[in-house]
XYZ file of C-alpha atoms in Angstrom:
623
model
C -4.311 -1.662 -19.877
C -2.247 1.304 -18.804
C -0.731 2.734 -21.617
C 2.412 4.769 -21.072
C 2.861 7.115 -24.253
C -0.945 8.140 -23.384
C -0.518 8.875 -20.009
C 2.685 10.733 -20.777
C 0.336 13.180 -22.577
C -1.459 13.672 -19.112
C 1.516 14.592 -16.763
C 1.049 18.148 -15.519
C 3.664 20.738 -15.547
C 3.944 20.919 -11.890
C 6.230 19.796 -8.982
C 5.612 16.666 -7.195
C 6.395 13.352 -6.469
C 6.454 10.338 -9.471
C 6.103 6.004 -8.152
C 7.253 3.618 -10.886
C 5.560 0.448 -10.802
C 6.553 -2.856 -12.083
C 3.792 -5.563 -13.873
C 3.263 -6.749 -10.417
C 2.318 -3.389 -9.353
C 5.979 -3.284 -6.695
C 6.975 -0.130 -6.114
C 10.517 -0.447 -8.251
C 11.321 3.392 -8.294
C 10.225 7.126 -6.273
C 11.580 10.115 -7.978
C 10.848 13.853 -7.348
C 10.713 16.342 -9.974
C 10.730 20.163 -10.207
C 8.338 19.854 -13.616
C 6.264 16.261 -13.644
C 5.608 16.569 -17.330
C 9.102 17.023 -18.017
C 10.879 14.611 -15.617
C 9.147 11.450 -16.095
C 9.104 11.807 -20.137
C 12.719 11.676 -20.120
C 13.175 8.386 -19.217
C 11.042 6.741 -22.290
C 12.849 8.609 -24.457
C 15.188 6.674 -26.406
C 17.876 9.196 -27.490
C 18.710 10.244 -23.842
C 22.084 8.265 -22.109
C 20.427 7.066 -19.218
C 22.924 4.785 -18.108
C 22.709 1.088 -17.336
C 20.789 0.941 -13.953
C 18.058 3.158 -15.657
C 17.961 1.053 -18.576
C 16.848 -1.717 -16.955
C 14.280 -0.063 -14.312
C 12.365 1.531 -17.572
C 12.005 -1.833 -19.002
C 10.975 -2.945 -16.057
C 7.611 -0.138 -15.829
C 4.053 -1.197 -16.501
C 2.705 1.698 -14.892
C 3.396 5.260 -12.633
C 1.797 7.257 -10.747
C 2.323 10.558 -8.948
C 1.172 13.228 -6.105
C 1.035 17.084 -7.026
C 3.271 18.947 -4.281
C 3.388 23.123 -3.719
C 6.951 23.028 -4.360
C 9.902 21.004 -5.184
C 10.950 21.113 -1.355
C 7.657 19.456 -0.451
C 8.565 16.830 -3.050
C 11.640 16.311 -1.568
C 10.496 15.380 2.062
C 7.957 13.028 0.759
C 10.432 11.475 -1.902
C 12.047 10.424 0.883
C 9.109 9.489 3.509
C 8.028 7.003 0.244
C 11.165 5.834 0.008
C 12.126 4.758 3.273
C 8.166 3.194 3.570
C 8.327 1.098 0.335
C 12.027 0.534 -0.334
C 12.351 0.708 -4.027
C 14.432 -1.658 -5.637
C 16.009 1.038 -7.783
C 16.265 3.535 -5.343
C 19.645 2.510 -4.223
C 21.067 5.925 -3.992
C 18.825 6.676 -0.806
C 18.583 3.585 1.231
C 20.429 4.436 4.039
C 19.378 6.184 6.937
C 19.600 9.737 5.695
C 16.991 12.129 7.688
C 16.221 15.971 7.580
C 16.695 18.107 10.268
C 14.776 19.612 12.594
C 14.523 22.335 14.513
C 14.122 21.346 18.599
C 12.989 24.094 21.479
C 13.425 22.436 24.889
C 10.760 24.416 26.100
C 10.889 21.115 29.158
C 13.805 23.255 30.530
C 13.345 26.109 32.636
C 15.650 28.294 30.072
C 14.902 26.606 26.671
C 17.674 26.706 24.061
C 16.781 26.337 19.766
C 19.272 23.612 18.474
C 18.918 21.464 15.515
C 18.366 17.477 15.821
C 17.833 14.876 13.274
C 14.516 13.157 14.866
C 11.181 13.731 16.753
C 10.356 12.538 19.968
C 7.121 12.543 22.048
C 8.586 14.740 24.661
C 8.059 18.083 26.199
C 9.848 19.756 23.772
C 8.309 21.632 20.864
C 9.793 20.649 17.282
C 9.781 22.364 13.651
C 10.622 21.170 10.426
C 11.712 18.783 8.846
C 13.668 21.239 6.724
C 15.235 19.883 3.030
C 18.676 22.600 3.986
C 21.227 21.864 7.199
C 22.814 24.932 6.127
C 19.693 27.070 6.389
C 18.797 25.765 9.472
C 21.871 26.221 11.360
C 21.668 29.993 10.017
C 18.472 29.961 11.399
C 19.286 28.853 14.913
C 22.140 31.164 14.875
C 20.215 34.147 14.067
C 17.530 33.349 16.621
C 19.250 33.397 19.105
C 22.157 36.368 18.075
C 18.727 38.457 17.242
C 16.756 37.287 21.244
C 20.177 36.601 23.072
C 18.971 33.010 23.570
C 21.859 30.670 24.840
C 23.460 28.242 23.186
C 24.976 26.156 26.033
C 24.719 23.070 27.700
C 24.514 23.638 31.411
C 21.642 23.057 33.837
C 19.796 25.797 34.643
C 18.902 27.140 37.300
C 20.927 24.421 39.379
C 24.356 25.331 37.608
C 23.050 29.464 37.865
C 26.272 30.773 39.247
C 29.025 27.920 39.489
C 31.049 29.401 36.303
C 31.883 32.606 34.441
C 29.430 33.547 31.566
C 30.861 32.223 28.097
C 32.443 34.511 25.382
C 28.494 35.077 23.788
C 27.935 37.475 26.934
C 30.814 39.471 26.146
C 29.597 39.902 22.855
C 26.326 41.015 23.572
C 24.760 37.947 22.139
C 23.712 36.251 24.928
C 21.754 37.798 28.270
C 23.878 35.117 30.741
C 20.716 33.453 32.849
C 23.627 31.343 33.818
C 24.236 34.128 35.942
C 21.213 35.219 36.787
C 21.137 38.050 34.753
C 17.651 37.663 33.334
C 14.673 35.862 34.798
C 12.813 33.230 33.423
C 9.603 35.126 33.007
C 12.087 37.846 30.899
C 14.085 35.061 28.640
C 10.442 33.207 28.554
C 9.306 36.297 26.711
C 12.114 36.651 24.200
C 11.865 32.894 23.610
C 8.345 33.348 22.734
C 9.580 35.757 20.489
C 11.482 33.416 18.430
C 9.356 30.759 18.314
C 6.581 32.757 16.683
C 9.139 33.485 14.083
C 9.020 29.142 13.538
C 5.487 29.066 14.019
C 5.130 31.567 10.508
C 5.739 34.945 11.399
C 8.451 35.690 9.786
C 7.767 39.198 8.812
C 8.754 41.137 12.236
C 12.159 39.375 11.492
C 12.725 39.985 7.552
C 11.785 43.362 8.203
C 14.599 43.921 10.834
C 16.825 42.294 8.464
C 15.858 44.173 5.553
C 16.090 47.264 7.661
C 20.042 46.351 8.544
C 20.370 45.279 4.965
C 19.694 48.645 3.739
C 21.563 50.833 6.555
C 24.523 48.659 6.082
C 24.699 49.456 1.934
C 24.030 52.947 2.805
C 27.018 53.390 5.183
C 29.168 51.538 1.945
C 29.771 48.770 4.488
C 28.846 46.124 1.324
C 30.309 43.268 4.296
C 27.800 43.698 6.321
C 25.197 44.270 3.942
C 25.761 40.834 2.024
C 25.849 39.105 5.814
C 22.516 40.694 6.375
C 21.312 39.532 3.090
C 22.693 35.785 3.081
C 20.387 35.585 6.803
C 17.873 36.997 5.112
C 18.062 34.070 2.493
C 18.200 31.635 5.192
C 15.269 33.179 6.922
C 12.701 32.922 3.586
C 14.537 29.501 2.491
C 13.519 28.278 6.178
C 10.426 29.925 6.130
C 8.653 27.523 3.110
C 7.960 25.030 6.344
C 6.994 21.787 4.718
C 3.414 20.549 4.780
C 4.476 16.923 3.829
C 4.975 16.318 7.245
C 3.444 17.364 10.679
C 5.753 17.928 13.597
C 3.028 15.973 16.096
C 4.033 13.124 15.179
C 0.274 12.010 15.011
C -1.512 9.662 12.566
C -4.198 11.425 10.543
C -5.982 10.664 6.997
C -6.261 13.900 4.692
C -9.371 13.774 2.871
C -10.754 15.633 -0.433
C -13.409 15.019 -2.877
C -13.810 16.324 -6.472
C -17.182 16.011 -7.880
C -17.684 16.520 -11.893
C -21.510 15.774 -13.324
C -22.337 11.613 -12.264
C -18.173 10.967 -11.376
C -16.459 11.655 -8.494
C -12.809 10.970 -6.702
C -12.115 10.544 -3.096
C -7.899 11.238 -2.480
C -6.851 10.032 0.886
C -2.937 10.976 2.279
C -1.993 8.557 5.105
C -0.158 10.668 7.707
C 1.577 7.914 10.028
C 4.182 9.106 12.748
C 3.782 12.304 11.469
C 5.074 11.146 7.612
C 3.001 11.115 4.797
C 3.759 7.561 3.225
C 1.283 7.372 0.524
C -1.656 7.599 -0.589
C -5.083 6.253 -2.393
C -7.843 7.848 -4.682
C -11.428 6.124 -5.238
C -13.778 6.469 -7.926
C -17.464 6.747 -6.685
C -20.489 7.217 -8.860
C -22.668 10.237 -8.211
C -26.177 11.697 -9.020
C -25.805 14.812 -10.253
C -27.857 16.369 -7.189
C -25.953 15.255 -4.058
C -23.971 17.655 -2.190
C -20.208 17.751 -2.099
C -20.729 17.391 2.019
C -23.221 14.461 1.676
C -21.445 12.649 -1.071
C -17.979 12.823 1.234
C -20.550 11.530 4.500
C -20.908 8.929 2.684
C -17.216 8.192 1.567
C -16.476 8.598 4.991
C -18.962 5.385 6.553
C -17.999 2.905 3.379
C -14.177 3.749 3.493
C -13.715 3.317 7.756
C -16.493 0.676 7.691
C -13.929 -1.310 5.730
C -10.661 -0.674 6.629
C -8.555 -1.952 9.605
C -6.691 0.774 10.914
C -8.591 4.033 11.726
C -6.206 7.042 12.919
C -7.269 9.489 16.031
C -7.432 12.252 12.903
C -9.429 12.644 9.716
C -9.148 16.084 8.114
C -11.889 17.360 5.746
C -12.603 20.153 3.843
C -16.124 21.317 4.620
C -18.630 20.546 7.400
C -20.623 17.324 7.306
C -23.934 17.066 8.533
C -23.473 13.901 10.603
C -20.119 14.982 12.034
C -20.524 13.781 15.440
C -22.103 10.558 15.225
C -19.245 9.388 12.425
C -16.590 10.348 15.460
C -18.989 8.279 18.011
C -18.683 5.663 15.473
C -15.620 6.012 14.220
C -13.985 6.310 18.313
C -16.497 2.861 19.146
C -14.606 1.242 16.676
C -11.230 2.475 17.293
C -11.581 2.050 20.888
C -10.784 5.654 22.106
C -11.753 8.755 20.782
C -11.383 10.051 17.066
C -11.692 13.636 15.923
C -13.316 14.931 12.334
C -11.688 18.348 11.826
C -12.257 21.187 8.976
C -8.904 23.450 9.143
C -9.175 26.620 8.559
C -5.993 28.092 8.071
C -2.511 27.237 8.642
C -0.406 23.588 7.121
C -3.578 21.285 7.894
C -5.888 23.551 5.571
C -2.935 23.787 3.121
C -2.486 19.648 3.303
C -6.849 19.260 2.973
C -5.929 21.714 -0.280
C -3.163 19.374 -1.500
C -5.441 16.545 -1.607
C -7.917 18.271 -3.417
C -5.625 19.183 -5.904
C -4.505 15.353 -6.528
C -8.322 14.510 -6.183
C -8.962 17.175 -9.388
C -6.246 15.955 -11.377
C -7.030 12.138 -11.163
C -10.819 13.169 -11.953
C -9.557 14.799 -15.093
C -6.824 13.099 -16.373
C -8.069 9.144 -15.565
C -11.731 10.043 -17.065
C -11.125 8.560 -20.036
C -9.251 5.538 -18.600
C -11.921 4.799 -15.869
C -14.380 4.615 -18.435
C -11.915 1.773 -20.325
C -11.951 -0.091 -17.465
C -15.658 0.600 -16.869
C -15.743 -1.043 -20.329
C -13.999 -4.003 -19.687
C -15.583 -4.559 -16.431
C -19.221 -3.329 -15.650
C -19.855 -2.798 -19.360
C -18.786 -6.210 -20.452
C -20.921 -7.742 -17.576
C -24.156 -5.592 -18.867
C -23.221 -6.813 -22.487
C -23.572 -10.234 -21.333
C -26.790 -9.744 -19.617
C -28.580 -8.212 -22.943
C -27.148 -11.358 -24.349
C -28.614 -12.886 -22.435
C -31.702 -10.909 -21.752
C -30.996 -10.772 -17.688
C -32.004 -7.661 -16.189
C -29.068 -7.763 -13.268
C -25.647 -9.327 -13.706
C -22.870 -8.597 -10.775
C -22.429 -12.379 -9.904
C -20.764 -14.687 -12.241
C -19.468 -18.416 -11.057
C -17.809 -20.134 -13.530
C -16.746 -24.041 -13.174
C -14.026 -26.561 -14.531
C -13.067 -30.353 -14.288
C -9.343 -31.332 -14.911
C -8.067 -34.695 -14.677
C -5.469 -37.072 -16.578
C -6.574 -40.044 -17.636
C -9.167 -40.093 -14.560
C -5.932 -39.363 -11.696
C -6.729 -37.028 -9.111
C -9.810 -35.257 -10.469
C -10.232 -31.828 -9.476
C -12.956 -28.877 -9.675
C -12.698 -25.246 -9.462
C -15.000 -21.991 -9.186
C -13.797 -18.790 -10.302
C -16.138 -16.341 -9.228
C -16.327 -12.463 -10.853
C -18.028 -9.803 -9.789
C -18.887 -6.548 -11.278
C -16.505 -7.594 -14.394
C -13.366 -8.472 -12.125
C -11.681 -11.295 -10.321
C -13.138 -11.934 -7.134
C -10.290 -14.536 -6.065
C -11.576 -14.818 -2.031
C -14.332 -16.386 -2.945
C -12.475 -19.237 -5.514
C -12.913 -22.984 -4.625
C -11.748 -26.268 -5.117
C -12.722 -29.159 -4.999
C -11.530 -32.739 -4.725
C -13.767 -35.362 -6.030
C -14.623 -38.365 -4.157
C -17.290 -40.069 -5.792
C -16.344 -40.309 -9.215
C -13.764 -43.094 -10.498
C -12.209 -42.799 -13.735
C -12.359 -39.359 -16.327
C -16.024 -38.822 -16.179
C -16.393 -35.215 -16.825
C -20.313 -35.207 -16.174
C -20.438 -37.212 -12.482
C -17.767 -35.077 -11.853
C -19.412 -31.704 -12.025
C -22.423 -32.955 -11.064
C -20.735 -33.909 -7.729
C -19.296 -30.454 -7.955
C -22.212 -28.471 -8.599
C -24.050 -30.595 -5.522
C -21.374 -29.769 -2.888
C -21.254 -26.113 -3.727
C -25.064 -25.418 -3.691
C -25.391 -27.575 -0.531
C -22.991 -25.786 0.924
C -20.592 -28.570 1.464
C -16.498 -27.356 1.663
C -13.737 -29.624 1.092
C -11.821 -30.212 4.789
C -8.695 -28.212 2.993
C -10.987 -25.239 2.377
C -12.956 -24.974 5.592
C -11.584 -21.355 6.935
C -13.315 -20.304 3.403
C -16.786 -21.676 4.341
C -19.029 -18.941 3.265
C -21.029 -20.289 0.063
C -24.261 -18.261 1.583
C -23.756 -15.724 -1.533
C -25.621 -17.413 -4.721
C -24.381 -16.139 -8.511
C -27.232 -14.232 -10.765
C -25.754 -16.590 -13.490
C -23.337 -20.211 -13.955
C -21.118 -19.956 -16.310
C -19.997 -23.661 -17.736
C -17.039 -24.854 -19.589
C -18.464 -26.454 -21.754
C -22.032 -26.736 -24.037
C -25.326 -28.555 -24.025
C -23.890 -31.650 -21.793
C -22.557 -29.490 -19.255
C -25.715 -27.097 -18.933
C -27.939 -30.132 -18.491
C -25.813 -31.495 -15.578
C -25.930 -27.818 -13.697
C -29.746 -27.581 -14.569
C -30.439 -30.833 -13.049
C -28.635 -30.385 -10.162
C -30.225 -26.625 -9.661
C -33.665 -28.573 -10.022
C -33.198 -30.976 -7.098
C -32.115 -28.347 -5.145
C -34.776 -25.949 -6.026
C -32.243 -23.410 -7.377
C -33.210 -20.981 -9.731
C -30.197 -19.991 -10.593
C -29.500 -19.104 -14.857
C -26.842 -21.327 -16.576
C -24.914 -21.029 -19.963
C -22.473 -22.790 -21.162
C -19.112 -21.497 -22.939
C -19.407 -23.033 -26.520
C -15.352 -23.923 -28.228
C -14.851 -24.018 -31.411
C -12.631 -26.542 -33.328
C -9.523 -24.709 -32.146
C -10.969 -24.748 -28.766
C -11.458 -21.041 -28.885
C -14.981 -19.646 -27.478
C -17.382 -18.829 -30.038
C -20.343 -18.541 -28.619
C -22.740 -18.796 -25.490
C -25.204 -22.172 -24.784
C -28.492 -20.439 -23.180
C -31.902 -21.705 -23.144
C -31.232 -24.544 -25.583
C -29.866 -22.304 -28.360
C -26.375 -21.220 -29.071
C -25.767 -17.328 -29.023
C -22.763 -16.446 -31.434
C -20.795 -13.197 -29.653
C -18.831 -10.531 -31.575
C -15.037 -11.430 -31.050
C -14.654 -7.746 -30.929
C -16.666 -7.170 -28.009
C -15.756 -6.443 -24.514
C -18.266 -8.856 -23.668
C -16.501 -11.710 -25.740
C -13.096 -10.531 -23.855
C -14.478 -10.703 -20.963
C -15.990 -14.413 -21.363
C -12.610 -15.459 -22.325
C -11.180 -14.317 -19.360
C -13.685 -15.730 -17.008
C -13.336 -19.076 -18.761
C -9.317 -19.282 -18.685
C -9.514 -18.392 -15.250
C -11.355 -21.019 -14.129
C -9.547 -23.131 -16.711
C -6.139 -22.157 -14.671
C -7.625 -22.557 -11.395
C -8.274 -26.400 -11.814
C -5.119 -26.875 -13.855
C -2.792 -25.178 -10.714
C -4.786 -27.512 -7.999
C -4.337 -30.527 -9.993
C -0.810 -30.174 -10.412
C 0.309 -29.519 -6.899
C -1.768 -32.863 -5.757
C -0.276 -34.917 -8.668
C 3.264 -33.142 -6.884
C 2.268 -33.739 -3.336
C 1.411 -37.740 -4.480
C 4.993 -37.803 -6.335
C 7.136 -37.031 -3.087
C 7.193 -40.244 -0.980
C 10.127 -41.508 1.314
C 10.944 -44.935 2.611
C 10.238 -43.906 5.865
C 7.080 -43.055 4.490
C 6.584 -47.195 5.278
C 7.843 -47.248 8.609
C 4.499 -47.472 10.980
C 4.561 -45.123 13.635
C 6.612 -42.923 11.361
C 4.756 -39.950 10.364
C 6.076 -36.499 8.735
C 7.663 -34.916 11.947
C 9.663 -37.914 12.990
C 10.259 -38.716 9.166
C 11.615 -34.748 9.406
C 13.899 -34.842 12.511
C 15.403 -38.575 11.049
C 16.420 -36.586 8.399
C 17.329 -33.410 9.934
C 19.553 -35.611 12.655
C 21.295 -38.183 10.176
C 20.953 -36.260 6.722
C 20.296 -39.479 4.696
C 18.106 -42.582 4.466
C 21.561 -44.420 4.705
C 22.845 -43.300 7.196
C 19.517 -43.949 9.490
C 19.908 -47.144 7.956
C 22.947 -47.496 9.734
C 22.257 -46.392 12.880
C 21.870 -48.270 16.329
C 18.621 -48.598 17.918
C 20.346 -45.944 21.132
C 20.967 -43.862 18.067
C 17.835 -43.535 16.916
C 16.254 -42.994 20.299
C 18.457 -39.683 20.628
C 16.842 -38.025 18.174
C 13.730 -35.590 19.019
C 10.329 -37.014 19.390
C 11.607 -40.417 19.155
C 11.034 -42.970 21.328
C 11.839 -46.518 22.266
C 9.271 -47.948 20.645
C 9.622 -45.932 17.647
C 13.379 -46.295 16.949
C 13.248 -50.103 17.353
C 10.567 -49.915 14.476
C 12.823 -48.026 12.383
C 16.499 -50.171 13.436
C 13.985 -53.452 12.536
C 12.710 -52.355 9.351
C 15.632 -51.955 7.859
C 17.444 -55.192 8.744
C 14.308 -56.717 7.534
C 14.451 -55.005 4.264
C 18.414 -56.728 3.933
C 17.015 -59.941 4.778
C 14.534 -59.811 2.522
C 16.782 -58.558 0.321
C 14.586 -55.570 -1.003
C 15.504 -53.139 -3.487
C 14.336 -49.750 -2.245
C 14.786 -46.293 -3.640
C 14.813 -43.102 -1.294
C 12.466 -41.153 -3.070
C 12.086 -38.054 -0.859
């Protein structure tokens, strides 16, 4: 159970990026936050006015989660690449189409300009960002290109070189006029480059000059100037912290990092599609303490892609691996074109590989203690079982149910558990066929036969893969139902170890049928919790097929009685005259019209009915 007050306790005191989820683990709410730890306590805290569409989103949280940014701008960005992914219900403020800007050189065009544009494309243009401030940006552009004389307008060049007089910006010195040919392309090539080292990172050169004028300015008491100088030299820094959260390659990548502490260790993938980073996923993997940090993430690597669907042309890691190249041969094989395994050094990628390692640390440390709760309640309560009942390995449990009324419709079901959880691919049903009447015994037994011979009811045939035999059968029920599974297992020459859940008077379980002995169980076990669960699962497994075949047996029409009326003609009657009465009415030409009638088939329908009023029966349109 994830319990909120506890995890509270856990929150770190750092920017990032907090996911409310509701008891069906939906994404209901994405919030960003300057200080985690601060943030998300607020809204369990019962003195604060929230207001009413907060009020109801907090009772609404079984769980959160959240990803460690550098900064609160990073947490911006990728508060808004999760929101427009998952669509939180309460995140009403922010559906619409709202998008940061970027920054877009047309280096395609023979004299690039810098302007600012509110999406990437895969062009030949080169584009920055996206940046959390329009203002800033705009600064930006407009310093770049006051500072390199870069123009800002729209003609063609060098077709249009020429045809006009330069704009105002020559007169002003702030622009070198290649629409007149005042400056060749390999010249305003070179200042370009200029400017776009300054958005590649190199903003020193820049602040420098800036901070140079700054000073002169406040020297010559022309305070104007000086605070013009220092507002670009604001925009420059604020425009500067160049957001890792998303790349401006628009590429898809997975960001991998591993953190490693004594026999525990936690894998934290970013997904990186279109350039966004949409979310993300940590794993918990069980170490021995001698494997190496590159051998132990080798191996992540082959079990994570080996399972997965969608495998992007980029995987960034932290450190080399020693198989490097045959994981990209494998990894390109399966992708179908060629995948790359990359170690940044330096720059945003190195910064994003240090990002995940940062989450990776923090999940390690924090969800220790709640790992090994769940460890509990899973793997632990499977091993508890299996000193119960003195089996050495215990992963696969099956556990089977009858439910019937009165004999109608009798119905099996196999829950199947592995390693302490819900495996629900590999449930079953089962209809019987053999048995008349409420005969709980013949009924398993027929059951038990069909699974172990691997025998799948028509309904269930995409799901045909019984090859996987259970280290133990769980029954519900005692000695009666044990016997029937161990007979059945002995014709079959099965070797397979049964028990049998064991009620007591207030049909609660109290103990375990094994070997022709009961075992009593602690009700304060995990073990005990987790046989309850296994057994109400399979309990609720039967009970839900049951009822939707008693539902399916309950809906019956009329037309139902026609013959040569089956459910698609029964469906377009319906659809075409709306009611059983008004069919009833119709003329045989009538009926014909309607789609995949025929003939044939509408003079069955016209004649039944003026039978039925000759006969003069009563019928009810049950649909």
């Amino acid at each position: 159970m994830f319990d909120i007050q506890e995890e509270l306790k856990k929150l770190p005191a750092k920017p990032g990026v907090y996911i409310m989820h509701d008891e069906r683990d939906a994404i209901i709410y994405v919030g960003k936050a300057i200080s985690l730890k601060n943030r998300v306590r607020q809204y369990f805290q019962s003195s604060r006015n929230k207001g009413v569409k907060i009020e109801q989103m907090v009772t609404r949280i079984a769980r959160f989660e959240y990803i460690v940014t550098d900064s609160e701008l990073e947490a911006l960005v990728l508060e808004c690449n999760l929101i427009k992914e998952h669509r939180p219900k309460y995140n009403t403020m922010l559906k619409d189409d709202k998008t940061y800007p970027f920054i877009k050189v047309t280096t395609s065009e023979a004299y690039p300009r810098i302007m600012l544009c509110r999406s990437m494309k895969k062009d030949k243009n080169r584009y920055y960002g996206p940046y959390t401030s329009a203002g800033a940006v705009h600064d930006t552009i407009e310093l770049l290109c006051k500072v390199y004389k870069l123009r800002t307008c729209s003609r063609r060049l060098p077709q249009d070189i020429g045809k006009e007089r330069p704009c105002l910006n020559y007169h002003i010195k702030q622009c070198n006029a290649p629409c007149q040919g005042f400056i060749s392309c390999e010249e305003y090539r070179k200042s370009l480059n200029e400017a776009i080292d300054f958005l590649n990172g190199n903003h020193k050169p820049l602040e420098k000059l800036l901070e140079k004028r700054m000073l002169e300015a406040s020297e010559r008491m022309d305070f104007e100037e000086a605070i013009v100088q220092r507002d670009l030299l604001n925009s420059v820094r604020q425009i500067g912290q160049k957001q890792k959260i998303t790349s401006s390659d628009g590429e898809d990548k997975d960001i991998i990092a591993i953190k490693t502490e004594d026999t525990d260790a936690v894998a934290q993938v970013f997904f990186i599609r279109q350039g966004r980073l949409i979310g993300r996923d940590h794993f918990f993997l069980r170490v021995a303490p001698q494997d190496t940090s590159g051998a132990i993430l080798s191996s992540f690597l082959k079990q994570f892609y080996a399972g997965t669907p969608f495998i992007p042309r980029e995987i960034m890691i932290p450190e080399e691996i020693e198989d490097r190249e045959l994981l990209e041969s494998w990894l390109g094989g399966r992708k179908g074109q060629r995948v790359h395994i990359r170690i940044p050094k330096k720059g945003t990628k190195e910064k994003l590989v240090e990002l995940a390692a940062q989450n990776a640390e923090i999940v390690l440390r924090q969800d220790k203690e709640r790992i090994k709760r769940e460890e509990g309640r899973t793997i632990g309560a499977m091993k508890e079982i299996a000193g119960w009942l003195g089996l050495e390995n215990l992963i696969r449990v099956e556990a089977y149910d009858i439910s019937n009324i009165s004999g109608f419709e009798s119905v099996g079901s196999m829950a199947v558990f592995e390693r302490g959880k819900p495996k629900r691919s590999d449930y079953r049903k089962f209809r019987i066929r053999t048995v008349q009447g409420p005969n709980d015994y013949a009924s398993m037994e027929e059951v038990l036969t069909r699974r172990f011979t691997h025998e799948v009811e028509e309904e269930n045939r995409e799901f045909d893969s019984f090859g996987k035999l259970p280290d133990l059968i769980m029954m519900d029920g005692g000695k009666g139902q044990v016997n029937v599974a161990l007979s059945v297992l002995e014709n079959l020459h099965l070797q397979i170890p049964v028990c049998g859940m064991v009620k007591d008077d207030r049909h609660r379980t109290r103990g375990l049928y094994f070997n022709n002995q009961e075992i009593p169980i602690s009700r304060d076990s995990e073990g005990f919790r987790l046989i309850t669960r296994i057994q109400d699962e399979a309990h609720r497994f039967a009970i839900e097929y049951h009822r939707s075949l008693r539902s399916k047996d309950q809906v019956h029409s009329i037309l139902d009685d026609i013959p040569g009326i089956g459910p698609a003609r029964r469906k377009a009657l319906m659809r075409s005259f709306g009611s059983i009465e008004e069919i009833r009415s119709a003329s045989v030409e009538e009926l014909a019209k309607v789609p995949s009638m025929t003939g044939l088939s509408a003079r069955k329908v016209y004649d039944f009915f003026r039978k039925e009023k000759t006969d003069g029966t009563d019928v009810n349109e049950n649909l």
